[in-house]
Coordinates of C-alpha atoms in Angstrom, one line a residue:
M1 CA -16.1 9.7 26.1
I2 CA -13.1 9.6 24.1
D3 CA -11.1 6.3 24.0
P4 CA -7.6 7.6 25.5
T5 CA -5.8 4.7 24.1
P6 CA -7.2 4.5 20.4
L7 CA -6.2 1.5 18.3
A8 CA -2.8 1.8 16.5
S9 CA -3.4 1.5 12.6
T10 CA -1.6 -2.0 12.6
A11 CA -3.9 -3.2 15.4
G12 CA -4.9 -6.8 15.2
Y13 CA -2.1 -7.8 12.6
G14 CA 0.3 -9.4 14.8
E15 CA -2.0 -11.3 16.9
A16 CA -3.6 -12.7 13.5
A17 CA -0.6 -13.0 11.6
D18 CA -0.4 -16.8 10.8
T19 CA -4.2 -16.5 9.4
L20 CA -3.5 -13.6 7.6
V21 CA -0.3 -14.7 5.7
E22 CA -2.6 -17.6 4.6
Q23 CA -4.9 -15.2 3.2
Y24 CA -2.8 -13.1 1.5
E25 CA -1.0 -15.7 0.0
S26 CA -4.3 -17.3 -1.3
V27 CA -4.5 -14.9 -4.0
S28 CA -1.9 -14.2 -6.6
F29 CA -0.4 -10.8 -7.2
A30 CA -1.9 -10.6 -10.9
D31 CA -5.4 -11.2 -9.6
V32 CA -5.5 -8.8 -7.0
H33 CA -3.7 -6.0 -9.3
R34 CA -5.3 -7.0 -12.3
D35 CA -6.9 -3.6 -13.0
V36 CA -3.7 -1.8 -12.5
L37 CA -1.0 -4.4 -14.0
H38 CA -0.4 -1.9 -17.0
L39 CA 0.8 0.8 -14.4
F40 CA 3.7 -1.4 -13.0
P41 CA 7.0 -0.3 -14.9
S42 CA 8.0 -3.0 -17.7
Q43 CA 12.0 -2.2 -17.1
P44 CA 13.7 -3.1 -13.9
S45 CA 13.1 -0.1 -11.2
A46 CA 13.1 0.8 -7.6
I47 CA 9.9 -0.2 -5.9
L48 CA 9.0 0.3 -2.4
D49 CA 5.9 -1.9 -1.2
I50 CA 4.5 -0.1 2.0
G51 CA 2.7 -2.4 4.3
A52 CA 4.0 -5.4 2.5
G53 CA 2.2 -7.8 4.8
S54 CA 3.1 -11.4 3.5
G55 CA 5.7 -10.2 0.9
R56 CA 3.4 -11.5 -1.8
D57 CA 3.6 -8.5 -4.1
A58 CA 7.1 -7.8 -3.3
A59 CA 8.1 -11.4 -4.2
A60 CA 6.4 -11.2 -7.5
L61 CA 8.0 -7.7 -8.2
A62 CA 11.3 -8.9 -7.2
G63 CA 10.9 -12.0 -9.8
Q64 CA 10.2 -9.5 -12.4
G65 CA 13.9 -8.1 -11.9
H66 CA 12.7 -5.1 -10.0
V67 CA 14.8 -4.0 -6.8
V68 CA 12.1 -4.2 -4.2
I69 CA 12.1 -2.7 -0.4
A70 CA 9.1 -4.2 1.7
A71 CA 8.2 -1.9 4.5
E72 CA 6.2 -3.9 7.2
P73 CA 6.0 -2.5 10.5
T74 CA 4.4 -5.5 12.3
A75 CA 7.0 -7.8 13.1
E76 CA 5.2 -11.0 13.1
L77 CA 4.0 -10.3 9.5
R78 CA 7.6 -9.0 8.3
A79 CA 9.1 -12.3 10.0
L80 CA 6.6 -14.8 8.1
G81 CA 7.3 -12.7 5.0
Q82 CA 11.0 -12.8 5.1
R83 CA 10.5 -16.8 5.7
I84 CA 8.2 -17.4 3.0
H85 CA 9.7 -15.5 0.3
D86 CA 13.4 -16.2 1.2
D87 CA 14.2 -17.4 -2.5
R88 CA 13.5 -13.4 -3.4
D89 CA 16.1 -10.6 -3.2
I90 CA 13.9 -8.3 -1.2
E91 CA 15.1 -5.7 1.5
W92 CA 12.5 -5.7 4.4
V93 CA 12.4 -2.7 6.6
D94 CA 10.6 -1.7 9.9
D95 CA 9.3 1.4 8.5
S96 CA 5.7 2.9 8.4
L97 CA 3.4 5.7 7.4
P98 CA 2.9 8.6 7.9
E99 CA 6.5 9.7 8.4
M100 CA 8.7 7.0 6.7
R101 CA 11.4 7.7 8.9
M102 CA 13.9 5.2 8.0
L103 CA 13.4 5.5 4.2
R104 CA 13.2 9.2 4.2
S105 CA 16.4 9.4 6.2
R106 CA 18.1 7.4 3.5
S107 CA 17.0 10.1 0.8
Q108 CA 15.7 7.3 -1.4
R109 CA 13.5 7.5 -4.6
F110 CA 11.6 5.3 -5.7
N111 CA 9.6 4.6 -9.6
L112 CA 6.7 3.0 -8.0
I113 CA 5.4 2.9 -4.5
L114 CA 2.7 0.6 -4.0
L115 CA 0.1 0.6 -1.0
T116 CA -2.0 -2.4 -1.0
A117 CA -4.8 -2.1 1.6
V118 CA -3.0 0.5 3.7
W119 CA -4.5 3.8 3.2
M120 CA -7.8 3.3 5.1
H121 CA -5.7 2.4 8.5
L122 CA -4.7 6.3 8.7
D123 CA -6.7 8.6 10.2
E124 CA -7.1 12.4 8.3
M125 CA -4.1 13.9 10.0
Q126 CA -2.2 10.8 9.1
R127 CA -2.9 10.7 5.4
A128 CA -2.1 14.2 5.1
L129 CA 1.4 13.6 6.3
A130 CA 1.8 10.4 4.5
M131 CA 1.0 11.8 1.1
E132 CA 3.8 14.3 1.8
S133 CA 6.1 11.5 2.5
I134 CA 5.0 9.4 -0.5
A135 CA 5.5 12.6 -2.7
D136 CA 8.9 13.0 -1.2
M137 CA 10.2 9.5 -1.9
L138 CA 8.9 9.4 -5.6
A139 CA 11.4 9.7 -8.3
S140 CA 10.6 12.1 -11.3
E141 CA 7.8 10.6 -13.5
G142 CA 7.3 7.9 -10.7
R143 CA 4.0 6.4 -10.1
V144 CA 1.9 5.4 -6.9
I145 CA -0.4 2.6 -6.8
L146 CA -2.9 2.6 -3.9
S147 CA -6.0 0.4 -3.0
L148 CA -8.9 1.6 -0.5
R149 CA -11.0 -1.0 1.3
H150 CA -14.9 -0.1 1.7
G151 CA -17.0 -2.1 3.7
P152 CA -17.5 -3.7 7.3
V153 CA -14.4 -3.2 9.6
P154 CA -13.0 -6.5 11.1
A155 CA -13.2 -6.5 14.6
G156 CA -10.0 -5.4 16.7
R157 CA -9.1 -3.4 13.6
R158 CA -8.6 0.3 12.9
M159 CA -10.0 1.4 9.5
F160 CA -11.6 4.8 8.4
N161 CA -14.0 5.2 5.7
V162 CA -11.8 6.9 3.1
S163 CA -13.3 8.2 -0.5
A164 CA -11.3 8.3 -3.8
H165 CA -12.6 11.8 -4.1
E166 CA -10.8 12.6 -0.8
T167 CA -7.6 11.0 -1.5
I168 CA -7.5 12.5 -5.2
E169 CA -7.5 15.7 -3.8
L170 CA -5.0 15.1 -1.2
A171 CA -2.7 13.8 -4.0
R172 CA -3.5 16.9 -6.3
G173 CA -2.1 19.0 -3.2
H174 CA 1.3 17.3 -3.5
G175 CA 1.6 17.4 -7.2
L176 CA 0.2 14.1 -8.2
S177 CA -2.4 13.5 -10.7
V178 CA -4.8 10.4 -11.2
V179 CA -3.8 8.3 -14.2
H180 CA -6.1 5.5 -12.9
H181 CA -9.4 5.1 -11.1
S182 CA -11.5 1.8 -10.9
E183 CA -13.7 0.0 -8.6
R184 CA -13.8 -3.9 -8.1
E185 CA -15.2 -6.5 -6.0
D186 CA -13.2 -8.2 -3.1
P187 CA -10.9 -10.6 -4.4
H188 CA -11.5 -13.0 -1.2
G189 CA -15.3 -12.8 -1.9
R190 CA -16.0 -11.3 1.4
R191 CA -19.6 -10.0 1.6
G192 CA -19.9 -6.0 1.5
V193 CA -16.3 -5.6 0.7
R194 CA -15.1 -3.5 -2.2
W195 CA -12.2 -1.9 -3.6
T196 CA -11.0 1.4 -5.3
Y197 CA -7.9 1.4 -7.2
L198 CA -6.0 4.7 -8.0
G199 CA -2.8 5.1 -9.9
L200 CA -1.1 8.7 -9.1
Q201 CA 1.7 10.2 -11.2
Q202 CA 3.3 13.6 -11.0
E203 CA 1.3 16.2 -12.7
N204 CA 4.1 17.2 -15.1
A205 CA 4.4 13.7 -16.3
A206 CA 0.6 12.5 -16.2
D207 CA -1.8 11.9 -19.1
T208 CA -4.8 11.6 -17.0
V209 CA -7.3 8.8 -18.0

């Protein structure tokens, strides 16, 4: 029998917001993104952090002089993130994939779009729509940095087993090429959990590595 009320992509995050924020903030931006730090812009740029969570990454990037929008659909996480990082100039918005309706309605373009631990929460149809949204919001020569979680799914959460290959092929269908692909262990040390990191860029501007 099909469950008539499947879990939403944000299921379990609001109820566990306090614990999750403590977990997110226990590791640094530099440690989480150590394999892809070279892909972040070195000059002040427009950055969109989708699924910003506690705002750890958004705060680090704002501290580097970037103009950062943190999109977080879970109200509890968004409120905690705003409070924790109120010393940083971050614009927080209630927006989410796959449509990103608010930001796309502004016709904004970003030099970097960051998706940390977001993509595997979307089902196959949502991922197709989401990649279209991302490509639409990307500035010329802009990049996407995306991480995929693999391993056990925490109770009460919705995650899908999404491969790097599928994600790369979907990106290519929207004019994005791979400029980085790496695998690593879980920065929190959780057993059985590992991560894929992908860097994507418009094909006409990319030198694939």
